[in-house]
Amino acid sequence: MSERPPKPPRQERWDRRMELPLAVASVAYLAGYAVRVLARDHLPRLGVDLCVGVVLGSWAVFVTDYAVRLRLSGLRPLRFVRTHLMDTVVLVLPLLRPVRMVTLYDRVQRRRDQPRLSLYARVMVYSGLSVSLLGFAAALTVYHHEADAPGATIVTFGDSVWWACATLATVGYGDVAPVTPVGRVVAVGLMSCGLALLGAVTGSFSSWLIQAFTREDEKPAGGHRDGEGPRGDSPGAS
């Protein structure tokens, strides 16, 4: 991916102005899709149309935001796509859009110019939020396409959630698995995201432990200058 050029001031102002509308549209998209999938056998025709309208309206907000940012960036379309690859993927696959809400959480944490959480805590929180949103979106998508498929083992939303958890954890019990092309493509993406996000959490937690133990080891012994304690305090001393 090409290095992203600095944003023009007009694009910076647009991004700040669109933070809340995009967050609302992301929640609306996920909620509309979830209601349509989970209550499809109980919704009246008007309810189905309303859910579809909410989903399409939210996606129209995403498309408009992408087009405006392309215009304000001053870049050629192909250059913009290369330098905003994640934004392009989210536009094509809007169920990933709620994951972008994690950036809004980051800005809320920085209201006083300093994040309220440490670097390691932020990585773990953001990864946890991303895993939860990705897992929920993937469970919805797989259930939507698998529930009525011939030979499917994922026939309830509970089955789909169980499958999503096992896939994100890279456990892969094999008791339920997608049989449709869409379900299998989602499975590949979910396995990749699970490896990356859970690896980030594990790495951050390990680094935090090492840092904590290092600080503890570097503390001077109580009541002695320059960390010189009485003999026999350290392991192996005689």
CSV table of N, CA and C in Angstrom, one decimal, residues 58-220:
chain,number,residue,atom,x,y,z
A,58,SER,N,-28.0,4.0,5.0
A,58,SER,CA,-26.7,4.0,5.7
A,58,SER,C,-25.6,3.9,4.7
A,59,TRP,N,-25.7,2.9,3.8
A,59,TRP,CA,-24.7,2.7,2.8
A,59,TRP,C,-24.5,3.9,1.9
A,60,ALA,N,-25.6,4.6,1.6
A,60,ALA,CA,-25.6,5.8,0.8
A,60,ALA,C,-24.7,6.9,1.6
A,61,VAL,N,-24.8,7.0,2.9
A,61,VAL,CA,-24.0,7.9,3.7
A,61,VAL,C,-22.5,7.5,3.5
A,62,PHE,N,-22.2,6.2,3.6
A,62,PHE,CA,-20.8,5.8,3.4
A,62,PHE,C,-20.3,6.2,2.0
A,63,VAL,N,-21.1,6.0,1.0
A,63,VAL,CA,-20.7,6.3,-0.4
A,63,VAL,C,-20.5,7.8,-0.5
A,64,THR,N,-21.4,8.6,0.0
A,64,THR,CA,-21.2,10.0,-0.1
A,64,THR,C,-20.0,10.5,0.6
A,65,ASP,N,-19.7,10.0,1.8
A,65,ASP,CA,-18.5,10.4,2.6
A,65,ASP,C,-17.3,10.0,1.8
A,66,TYR,N,-17.2,8.8,1.2
A,66,TYR,CA,-16.1,8.4,0.4
A,66,TYR,C,-15.9,9.3,-0.8
A,67,ALA,N,-17.0,9.6,-1.5
A,67,ALA,CA,-16.8,10.5,-2.7
A,67,ALA,C,-16.4,11.9,-2.3
A,68,VAL,N,-16.9,12.4,-1.2
A,68,VAL,CA,-16.5,13.8,-0.8
A,68,VAL,C,-15.0,13.8,-0.4
A,69,ARG,N,-14.6,12.8,0.3
A,69,ARG,CA,-13.1,12.7,0.7
A,69,ARG,C,-12.2,12.5,-0.5
A,70,LEU,N,-12.7,11.8,-1.4
A,70,LEU,CA,-11.9,11.6,-2.7
A,70,LEU,C,-11.8,13.0,-3.4
A,71,ARG,N,-12.9,13.7,-3.4
A,71,ARG,CA,-12.8,15.1,-4.0
A,71,ARG,C,-11.9,16.0,-3.3
A,72,LEU,N,-12.0,16.0,-1.9
A,72,LEU,CA,-11.3,17.0,-1.1
A,72,LEU,C,-9.8,16.6,-1.1
A,73,SER,N,-9.5,15.3,-1.2
A,73,SER,CA,-8.1,14.9,-1.1
A,73,SER,C,-7.2,15.5,-2.3
A,74,GLY,N,-7.8,15.8,-3.4
A,74,GLY,CA,-7.0,16.2,-4.6
A,74,GLY,C,-6.2,15.2,-5.3
A,75,LEU,N,-6.5,13.9,-4.9
A,75,LEU,CA,-5.7,12.8,-5.5
A,75,LEU,C,-6.5,12.2,-6.6
A,76,ARG,N,-5.8,11.5,-7.5
A,76,ARG,CA,-6.5,10.8,-8.6
A,76,ARG,C,-7.2,9.6,-8.0
A,77,PRO,N,-8.3,9.1,-8.6
A,77,PRO,CA,-9.0,8.0,-8.0
A,77,PRO,C,-8.2,6.8,-7.6
A,78,LEU,N,-7.3,6.3,-8.6
A,78,LEU,CA,-6.5,5.1,-8.3
A,78,LEU,C,-5.5,5.4,-7.1
A,79,ARG,N,-4.9,6.5,-7.1
A,79,ARG,CA,-4.0,6.9,-6.0
A,79,ARG,C,-4.8,6.9,-4.7
A,80,PHE,N,-6.0,7.5,-4.7
A,80,PHE,CA,-6.8,7.5,-3.4
A,80,PHE,C,-7.1,6.1,-3.0
A,81,VAL,N,-7.5,5.2,-3.9
A,81,VAL,CA,-7.8,3.9,-3.5
A,81,VAL,C,-6.6,3.2,-2.9
A,82,ARG,N,-5.5,3.4,-3.5
A,82,ARG,CA,-4.2,2.7,-3.0
A,82,ARG,C,-3.9,3.2,-1.6
A,83,THR,N,-4.1,4.5,-1.4
A,83,THR,CA,-3.7,5.1,-0.1
A,83,THR,C,-4.8,5.0,1.0
A,84,HIS,N,-6.0,4.6,0.6
A,84,HIS,CA,-7.1,4.4,1.5
A,84,HIS,C,-7.7,3.0,1.3
A,85,LEU,N,-6.9,2.0,1.3
A,85,LEU,CA,-7.4,0.7,1.0
A,85,LEU,C,-8.4,0.2,1.9
A,86,MET,N,-8.2,0.4,3.2
A,86,MET,CA,-9.2,-0.1,4.2
A,86,MET,C,-10.5,0.6,4.0
A,87,ASP,N,-10.5,1.9,3.8
A,87,ASP,CA,-11.8,2.6,3.5
A,87,ASP,C,-12.5,2.1,2.3
A,88,THR,N,-11.7,1.7,1.3
A,88,THR,CA,-12.3,1.1,0.1
A,88,THR,C,-12.9,-0.2,0.4
A,89,VAL,N,-12.2,-1.1,1.1
A,89,VAL,CA,-12.8,-2.4,1.5
A,89,VAL,C,-14.0,-2.2,2.3
A,90,VAL,N,-14.0,-1.3,3.2
A,90,VAL,CA,-15.2,-1.1,4.1
A,90,VAL,C,-16.4,-0.6,3.2
A,91,LEU,N,-16.1,0.2,2.2
A,91,LEU,CA,-17.2,0.7,1.3
A,91,LEU,C,-17.8,-0.5,0.6
A,92,VAL,N,-17.0,-1.4,0.1
A,92,VAL,CA,-17.5,-2.5,-0.7
A,92,VAL,C,-18.2,-3.6,0.2
A,93,LEU,N,-17.6,-3.7,1.4
A,93,LEU,CA,-18.2,-4.7,2.4
A,93,LEU,C,-18.6,-3.9,3.6
A,94,PRO,N,-19.8,-3.2,3.5
A,94,PRO,CA,-20.2,-2.3,4.6
A,94,PRO,C,-20.4,-2.9,6.0
A,95,LEU,N,-20.6,-4.3,6.0
A,95,LEU,CA,-20.7,-4.9,7.3
A,95,LEU,C,-19.5,-4.7,8.2
A,96,LEU,N,-18.3,-4.4,7.6
A,96,LEU,CA,-17.1,-4.1,8.3
A,96,LEU,C,-17.1,-2.7,8.8
A,97,ARG,N,-18.1,-1.9,8.4
A,97,ARG,CA,-18.1,-0.5,8.8
A,97,ARG,C,-18.1,-0.3,10.3
A,98,PRO,N,-18.9,-1.0,11.1
A,98,PRO,CA,-18.9,-0.8,12.5
A,98,PRO,C,-17.5,-0.9,13.2
A,99,VAL,N,-16.6,-1.7,12.6
A,99,VAL,CA,-15.3,-1.8,13.1
A,99,VAL,C,-14.6,-0.5,13.1
A,100,ARG,N,-14.9,0.4,12.2
A,100,ARG,CA,-14.3,1.7,12.1
A,100,ARG,C,-14.7,2.6,13.3
A,101,MET,N,-15.8,2.2,14.0
A,101,MET,CA,-16.2,2.9,15.2
A,101,MET,C,-15.1,2.9,16.2
A,102,VAL,N,-14.2,2.0,16.2
A,102,VAL,CA,-13.1,1.9,17.2
A,102,VAL,C,-12.3,3.2,17.1
A,103,THR,N,-12.1,3.8,15.9
A,103,THR,CA,-11.4,5.1,15.8
A,103,THR,C,-12.1,6.2,16.6
A,104,LEU,N,-13.5,6.2,16.6
A,104,LEU,CA,-14.2,7.2,17.3
A,104,LEU,C,-14.0,7.0,18.8
A,105,TYR,N,-13.9,5.7,19.3
A,105,TYR,CA,-13.6,5.5,20.7
A,105,TYR,C,-12.2,6.1,21.1
A,106,ASP,N,-11.3,6.0,20.1
A,106,ASP,CA,-9.9,6.5,20.4
A,106,ASP,C,-10.0,8.0,20.5
A,107,ARG,N,-10.8,8.7,19.7
A,107,ARG,CA,-10.9,10.2,19.8
A,107,ARG,C,-11.6,10.6,21.1
A,108,VAL,N,-12.6,9.8,21.6
A,108,VAL,CA,-13.2,10.1,22.8
A,108,VAL,C,-12.2,10.0,24.0
A,109,GLN,N,-11.3,9.0,23.9
A,109,GLN,CA,-10.3,8.8,25.0
A,109,GLN,C,-9.3,9.9,25.0
A,110,ARG,N,-9.2,10.6,23.9
A,110,ARG,CA,-8.2,11.7,23.8
A,110,ARG,C,-8.8,13.1,24.0
A,111,ARG,N,-9.8,13.2,24.7
A,111,ARG,CA,-10.5,14.5,24.8
A,111,ARG,C,-9.6,15.5,25.5
A,112,ARG,N,-8.7,15.1,26.4
A,112,ARG,CA,-7.8,16.0,27.1
A,112,ARG,C,-6.4,15.9,26.5
A,113,ASP,N,-6.3,15.6,25.2
A,113,ASP,CA,-5.0,15.5,24.5
A,113,ASP,C,-4.2,14.3,24.9
A,114,GLN,N,-4.5,13.6,25.9
A,114,GLN,CA,-3.8,12.4,26.3
A,114,GLN,C,-4.8,11.3,26.5
A,115,PRO,N,-4.5,10.1,25.9
A,115,PRO,CA,-5.4,8.9,26.1
A,115,PRO,C,-5.5,8.6,27.6
A,116,ARG,N,-6.7,8.1,28.0
A,116,ARG,CA,-6.9,7.7,29.4
A,116,ARG,C,-6.3,6.4,29.7
A,117,LEU,N,-6.1,5.6,28.6
A,117,LEU,CA,-5.6,4.2,28.8
A,117,LEU,C,-4.1,4.2,28.3
A,118,SER,N,-3.3,3.3,28.8
A,118,SER,CA,-2.0,3.1,28.3
A,118,SER,C,-2.0,2.5,26.9
A,119,LEU,N,-0.8,2.5,26.3
A,119,LEU,CA,-0.8,1.9,24.9
A,119,LEU,C,-1.2,0.5,24.9
A,120,TYR,N,-0.7,-0.3,25.8
A,120,TYR,CA,-1.0,-1.8,25.8
A,120,TYR,C,-2.5,-2.0,26.1
A,121,ALA,N,-3.1,-1.2,27.0
A,121,ALA,CA,-4.5,-1.3,27.3
A,121,ALA,C,-5.3,-0.9,26.1
A,122,ARG,N,-4.9,0.1,25.4
A,122,ARG,CA,-5.7,0.6,24.2
A,122,ARG,C,-5.7,-0.5,23.1
A,123,VAL,N,-4.5,-1.1,22.9
A,123,VAL,CA,-4.4,-2.2,21.9
A,123,VAL,C,-5.4,-3.3,22.3
A,124,MET,N,-5.4,-3.7,23.6
A,124,MET,CA,-6.3,-4.8,24.0
A,124,MET,C,-7.7,-4.4,23.9
A,125,VAL,N,-8.1,-3.2,24.3
A,125,VAL,CA,-9.5,-2.8,24.2
A,125,VAL,C,-9.9,-2.7,22.7
A,126,TYR,N,-9.1,-2.1,21.9
A,126,TYR,CA,-9.5,-1.9,20.5
A,126,TYR,C,-9.6,-3.3,19.8
A,127,SER,N,-8.7,-4.2,20.1
A,127,SER,CA,-8.7,-5.5,19.5
A,127,SER,C,-10.0,-6.2,20.0
A,128,GLY,N,-10.3,-6.1,21.3
A,128,GLY,CA,-11.5,-6.8,21.8
A,128,GLY,C,-12.8,-6.2,21.2
A,129,LEU,N,-12.8,-4.9,21.0
A,129,LEU,CA,-14.0,-4.3,20.3
A,129,LEU,C,-14.1,-4.8,18.9
A,130,SER,N,-13.0,-4.8,18.2
A,130,SER,CA,-12.9,-5.2,16.8
A,130,SER,C,-13.4,-6.7,16.6
A,131,VAL,N,-12.8,-7.5,17.5
A,131,VAL,CA,-13.2,-9.0,17.5
A,131,VAL,C,-14.7,-9.1,17.7
A,132,SER,N,-15.2,-8.4,18.7
A,132,SER,CA,-16.7,-8.5,19.0
A,132,SER,C,-17.5,-8.1,17.8
A,133,LEU,N,-17.2,-7.0,17.2
A,133,LEU,CA,-18.0,-6.5,16.1
A,133,LEU,C,-17.8,-7.3,14.9
A,134,LEU,N,-16.6,-7.8,14.6
A,134,LEU,CA,-16.4,-8.7,13.4
A,134,LEU,C,-17.1,-10.0,13.6
A,135,GLY,N,-17.0,-10.5,14.8
A,135,GLY,CA,-17.7,-11.8,15.1
A,135,GLY,C,-19.2,-11.7,14.9
A,136,PHE,N,-19.8,-10.6,15.4
A,136,PHE,CA,-21.2,-10.5,15.3
A,136,PHE,C,-21.6,-10.3,13.9
A,137,ALA,N,-20.9,-9.5,13.1
A,137,ALA,CA,-21.2,-9.2,11.7
A,137,ALA,C,-21.1,-10.5,10.9
A,138,ALA,N,-20.0,-11.3,11.2
A,138,ALA,CA,-19.8,-12.5,10.4
A,138,ALA,C,-20.9,-13.6,10.8
A,139,ALA,N,-21.3,-13.6,12.1
A,139,ALA,CA,-22.3,-14.6,12.5
A,139,ALA,C,-23.6,-14.2,11.7
A,140,LEU,N,-23.9,-12.9,11.6
A,140,LEU,CA,-25.2,-12.5,10.9
A,140,LEU,C,-25.1,-13.0,9.4
A,141,THR,N,-24.0,-12.7,8.8
A,141,THR,CA,-23.8,-13.0,7.4
A,141,THR,C,-23.9,-14.5,7.1
A,142,VAL,N,-23.2,-15.2,7.9
A,142,VAL,CA,-23.2,-16.7,7.7
A,142,VAL,C,-24.6,-17.3,8.0
A,143,TYR,N,-25.2,-16.8,9.0
A,143,TYR,CA,-26.6,-17.3,9.3
A,143,TYR,C,-27.5,-17.0,8.2
A,144,HIS,N,-27.4,-15.8,7.6
A,144,HIS,CA,-28.3,-15.3,6.5
A,144,HIS,C,-28.2,-16.2,5.3
A,145,HIS,N,-26.9,-16.7,5.0
A,145,HIS,CA,-26.7,-17.5,3.8
A,145,HIS,C,-26.8,-19.0,4.0
A,146,GLU,N,-26.6,-19.4,5.3
A,146,GLU,CA,-26.5,-20.8,5.6
A,146,GLU,C,-27.8,-21.5,6.0
A,147,ALA,N,-28.7,-20.7,6.7
A,147,ALA,CA,-29.8,-21.2,7.3
A,147,ALA,C,-30.7,-22.1,6.4
A,148,ASP,N,-30.9,-21.7,5.2
A,148,ASP,CA,-31.7,-22.5,4.3
A,148,ASP,C,-31.0,-23.3,3.2
A,149,ALA,N,-29.7,-23.4,3.4
A,149,ALA,CA,-28.8,-24.0,2.4
A,149,ALA,C,-29.0,-25.6,2.5
A,150,PRO,N,-29.0,-26.3,1.4
A,150,PRO,CA,-29.0,-27.8,1.5
A,150,PRO,C,-27.8,-28.3,2.2
A,151,GLY,N,-28.0,-29.2,3.2
A,151,GLY,CA,-26.9,-29.8,3.9
A,151,GLY,C,-26.2,-28.9,4.9
A,152,ALA,N,-26.8,-27.8,5.2
A,152,ALA,CA,-26.2,-26.9,6.2
A,152,ALA,C,-26.2,-27.4,7.6
A,153,THR,N,-25.1,-27.1,8.3
A,153,THR,CA,-25.1,-27.5,9.7
A,153,THR,C,-25.3,-26.3,10.6
A,154,ILE,N,-25.2,-25.1,10.0
A,154,ILE,CA,-25.5,-23.8,10.7
A,154,ILE,C,-26.9,-23.4,10.4
A,155,VAL,N,-27.8,-23.8,11.3
A,155,VAL,CA,-29.3,-23.6,11.0
A,155,VAL,C,-29.9,-22.7,12.0
A,156,THR,N,-29.2,-22.3,13.0
A,156,THR,CA,-29.8,-21.3,14.0
A,156,THR,C,-28.7,-20.2,14.2
A,157,PHE,N,-29.2,-19.0,14.7
A,157,PHE,CA,-28.2,-18.0,15.0
A,157,PHE,C,-27.2,-18.4,16.1
A,158,GLY,N,-27.7,-19.2,17.0
A,158,GLY,CA,-26.8,-19.7,18.0
A,158,GLY,C,-25.7,-20.5,17.4
A,159,ASP,N,-26.0,-21.4,16.5
A,159,ASP,CA,-25.0,-22.2,15.8
A,159,ASP,C,-24.0,-21.2,15.1
A,160,SER,N,-24.5,-20.1,14.5
A,160,SER,CA,-23.6,-19.2,13.8
A,160,SER,C,-22.7,-18.5,14.8
A,161,VAL,N,-23.2,-18.1,15.9
A,161,VAL,CA,-22.3,-17.4,16.9
A,161,VAL,C,-21.3,-18.4,17.4
A,162,TRP,N,-21.7,-19.6,17.7
A,162,TRP,CA,-20.7,-20.6,18.2
A,162,TRP,C,-19.6,-20.8,17.1
A,163,TRP,N,-20.0,-20.9,15.9
A,163,TRP,CA,-19.0,-21.1,14.8
A,163,TRP,C,-18.1,-19.9,14.7
A,164,ALA,N,-18.6,-18.6,14.8
A,164,ALA,CA,-17.8,-17.4,14.7
A,164,ALA,C,-16.8,-17.4,15.9
A,165,CYS,N,-17.2,-17.8,17.1
A,165,CYS,CA,-16.3,-17.8,18.2
A,165,CYS,C,-15.1,-18.8,18.0
A,166,ALA,N,-15.5,-20.0,17.6
A,166,ALA,CA,-14.5,-21.0,17.3
A,166,ALA,C,-13.6,-20.6,16.2
A,167,THR,N,-14.1,-19.9,15.2
A,167,THR,CA,-13.2,-19.5,14.1
A,167,THR,C,-12.3,-18.4,14.4
A,168,LEU,N,-12.8,-17.4,15.2
A,168,LEU,CA,-12.0,-16.3,15.6
A,168,LEU,C,-10.9,-16.8,16.5
A,169,ALA,N,-11.2,-17.7,17.3
A,169,ALA,CA,-10.1,-18.3,18.2
A,169,ALA,C,-9.2,-19.3,17.5
A,170,THR,N,-9.5,-19.5,16.2
A,170,THR,CA,-8.7,-20.4,15.4
A,170,THR,C,-8.7,-21.8,16.0
A,171,VAL,N,-9.8,-22.2,16.7
A,171,VAL,CA,-9.9,-23.5,17.3
A,171,VAL,C,-10.4,-24.5,16.2
A,172,GLY,N,-11.5,-24.2,15.6
A,172,GLY,CA,-12.0,-25.0,14.5
A,172,GLY,C,-12.4,-26.4,14.9
A,173,TYR,N,-13.5,-26.5,15.8
A,173,TYR,CA,-13.9,-27.8,16.2
A,173,TYR,C,-14.4,-28.6,15.1
A,174,GLY,N,-15.1,-28.0,14.1
A,174,GLY,CA,-15.6,-28.8,13.0
A,174,GLY,C,-17.0,-29.3,13.1
A,175,ASP,N,-17.6,-29.1,14.3
A,175,ASP,CA,-19.0,-29.6,14.5
A,175,ASP,C,-20.0,-28.9,13.6
A,176,VAL,N,-19.7,-27.6,13.3
A,176,VAL,CA,-20.5,-26.8,12.4
A,176,VAL,C,-19.6,-26.1,11.4
A,177,ALA,N,-19.9,-26.0,10.2
A,177,ALA,CA,-19.1,-25.4,9.2
A,177,ALA,C,-19.9,-24.9,8.1
A,178,PRO,N,-19.6,-23.7,7.4
A,178,PRO,CA,-20.4,-23.2,6.3
A,178,PRO,C,-20.2,-24.1,5.1
A,179,VAL,N,-21.3,-24.2,4.3
A,179,VAL,CA,-21.3,-25.0,3.1
A,179,VAL,C,-21.5,-24.1,1.8
A,180,THR,N,-21.9,-22.9,2.0
A,180,THR,CA,-22.1,-22.0,0.8
A,180,THR,C,-20.9,-21.3,0.5
A,181,PRO,N,-20.7,-20.8,-0.8
A,181,PRO,CA,-19.5,-20.0,-1.1
A,181,PRO,C,-19.4,-18.8,-0.3
A,182,VAL,N,-20.5,-18.0,0.0
A,182,VAL,CA,-20.4,-16.8,0.8
A,182,VAL,C,-19.9,-17.1,2.2
A,183,GLY,N,-20.5,-18.2,2.8
A,183,GLY,CA,-20.1,-18.6,4.1
A,183,GLY,C,-18.6,-18.9,4.2
A,184,ARG,N,-18.1,-19.6,3.2
A,184,ARG,CA,-16.7,-20.0,3.3
A,184,ARG,C,-15.8,-18.8,3.1
A,185,VAL,N,-16.2,-17.9,2.2
A,185,VAL,CA,-15.4,-16.7,2.0
A,185,VAL,C,-15.3,-15.9,3.4
A,186,VAL,N,-16.5,-15.8,4.0
A,186,VAL,CA,-16.5,-15.1,5.3
A,186,VAL,C,-15.6,-15.9,6.3
A,187,ALA,N,-15.6,-17.2,6.3
A,187,ALA,CA,-14.8,-18.0,7.2
A,187,ALA,C,-13.3,-17.7,7.0
A,188,VAL,N,-12.9,-17.6,5.7
A,188,VAL,CA,-11.4,-17.3,5.5
A,188,VAL,C,-11.1,-15.9,6.0
A,189,GLY,N,-11.9,-14.9,5.8
A,189,GLY,CA,-11.7,-13.6,6.3
A,189,GLY,C,-11.7,-13.5,7.8
A,190,LEU,N,-12.6,-14.3,8.4
A,190,LEU,CA,-12.7,-14.3,9.9
A,190,LEU,C,-11.4,-15.0,10.5
A,191,MET,N,-11.0,-16.1,9.9
A,191,MET,CA,-9.7,-16.7,10.4
A,191,MET,C,-8.5,-15.8,10.3
A,192,SER,N,-8.4,-15.0,9.2
A,192,SER,CA,-7.3,-14.1,9.1
A,192,SER,C,-7.4,-13.0,10.1
A,193,CYS,N,-8.6,-12.4,10.3
A,193,CYS,CA,-8.7,-11.4,11.3
A,193,CYS,C,-8.5,-11.9,12.7
A,194,GLY,N,-9.0,-13.1,13.0
A,194,GLY,CA,-8.8,-13.7,14.3
A,194,GLY,C,-7.3,-13.9,14.6
A,195,LEU,N,-6.5,-14.4,13.7
A,195,LEU,CA,-5.1,-14.5,13.9
A,195,LEU,C,-4.4,-13.2,14.2
A,196,ALA,N,-4.8,-12.2,13.4
A,196,ALA,CA,-4.2,-10.9,13.6
A,196,ALA,C,-4.6,-10.2,14.9
A,197,LEU,N,-5.9,-10.2,15.2
A,197,LEU,CA,-6.3,-9.4,16.3
A,197,LEU,C,-6.0,-10.1,17.7
A,198,LEU,N,-6.2,-11.4,17.7
A,198,LEU,CA,-5.8,-12.2,18.9
A,198,LEU,C,-4.3,-12.1,19.1
A,199,GLY,N,-3.6,-12.2,18.0
A,199,GLY,CA,-2.1,-12.0,18.2
A,199,GLY,C,-1.7,-10.7,18.7
A,200,ALA,N,-2.4,-9.6,18.3
A,200,ALA,CA,-2.1,-8.3,18.9
A,200,ALA,C,-2.4,-8.2,20.4
A,201,VAL,N,-3.5,-8.8,20.8
A,201,VAL,CA,-3.9,-8.9,22.2
A,201,VAL,C,-2.8,-9.6,23.0
A,202,THR,N,-2.5,-10.8,22.5
A,202,THR,CA,-1.5,-11.6,23.2
A,202,THR,C,-0.1,-10.9,23.3
A,203,GLY,N,0.3,-10.4,22.2
A,203,GLY,CA,1.6,-9.7,22.1
A,203,GLY,C,1.6,-8.5,23.1
A,204,SER,N,0.5,-7.7,23.1
A,204,SER,CA,0.5,-6.5,24.0
A,204,SER,C,0.5,-6.9,25.4
A,205,PHE,N,-0.3,-8.0,25.8
A,205,PHE,CA,-0.3,-8.4,27.1
A,205,PHE,C,1.1,-8.9,27.6
A,206,SER,N,1.7,-9.7,26.7
A,206,SER,CA,3.1,-10.2,27.0
A,206,SER,C,4.0,-9.0,27.2
A,207,SER,N,4.0,-8.0,26.3
A,207,SER,CA,4.8,-6.8,26.5
A,207,SER,C,4.6,-6.1,27.7
A,208,TRP,N,3.3,-6.0,28.1
A,208,TRP,CA,3.0,-5.3,29.4
A,208,TRP,C,3.5,-6.0,30.6
A,209,LEU,N,3.4,-7.4,30.6
A,209,LEU,CA,4.0,-8.1,31.7
A,209,LEU,C,5.5,-7.9,31.7
A,210,ILE,N,6.2,-8.0,30.6
A,210,ILE,CA,7.7,-7.8,30.6
A,210,ILE,C,8.0,-6.4,31.1
A,211,GLN,N,7.3,-5.4,30.7
A,211,GLN,CA,7.6,-4.0,31.1
A,211,GLN,C,7.3,-3.9,32.6
A,212,ALA,N,6.2,-4.5,33.1
A,212,ALA,CA,5.9,-4.4,34.5
A,212,ALA,C,7.0,-5.1,35.4
A,213,PHE,N,7.5,-6.3,34.9
A,213,PHE,CA,8.5,-7.0,35.7
A,213,PHE,C,9.8,-6.3,35.6
A,214,THR,N,10.1,-5.6,34.4
A,214,THR,CA,11.4,-4.9,34.3
A,214,THR,C,11.4,-3.7,35.2
A,215,ARG,N,10.3,-3.0,35.3
A,215,ARG,CA,10.2,-1.8,36.2
A,215,ARG,C,10.4,-2.3,37.7
A,216,GLU,N,9.8,-3.5,38.0
A,216,GLU,CA,9.9,-4.0,39.4
A,216,GLU,C,11.3,-4.4,39.7
A,217,ASP,N,12.0,-4.9,38.7
A,217,ASP,CA,13.4,-5.3,38.9
A,217,ASP,C,14.3,-4.1,39.0
A,218,GLU,N,14.0,-3.0,38.4
A,218,GLU,CA,14.8,-1.8,38.4
A,218,GLU,C,14.6,-1.0,39.6
A,219,LYS,N,13.6,-1.3,40.4
A,219,LYS,CA,13.4,-0.5,41.6
A,219,LYS,C,14.5,-0.7,42.6
A,220,PRO,N,15.0,0.4,43.3
A,220,PRO,CA,16.1,0.2,44.3
A,220,PRO,C,15.5,-0.5,45.5
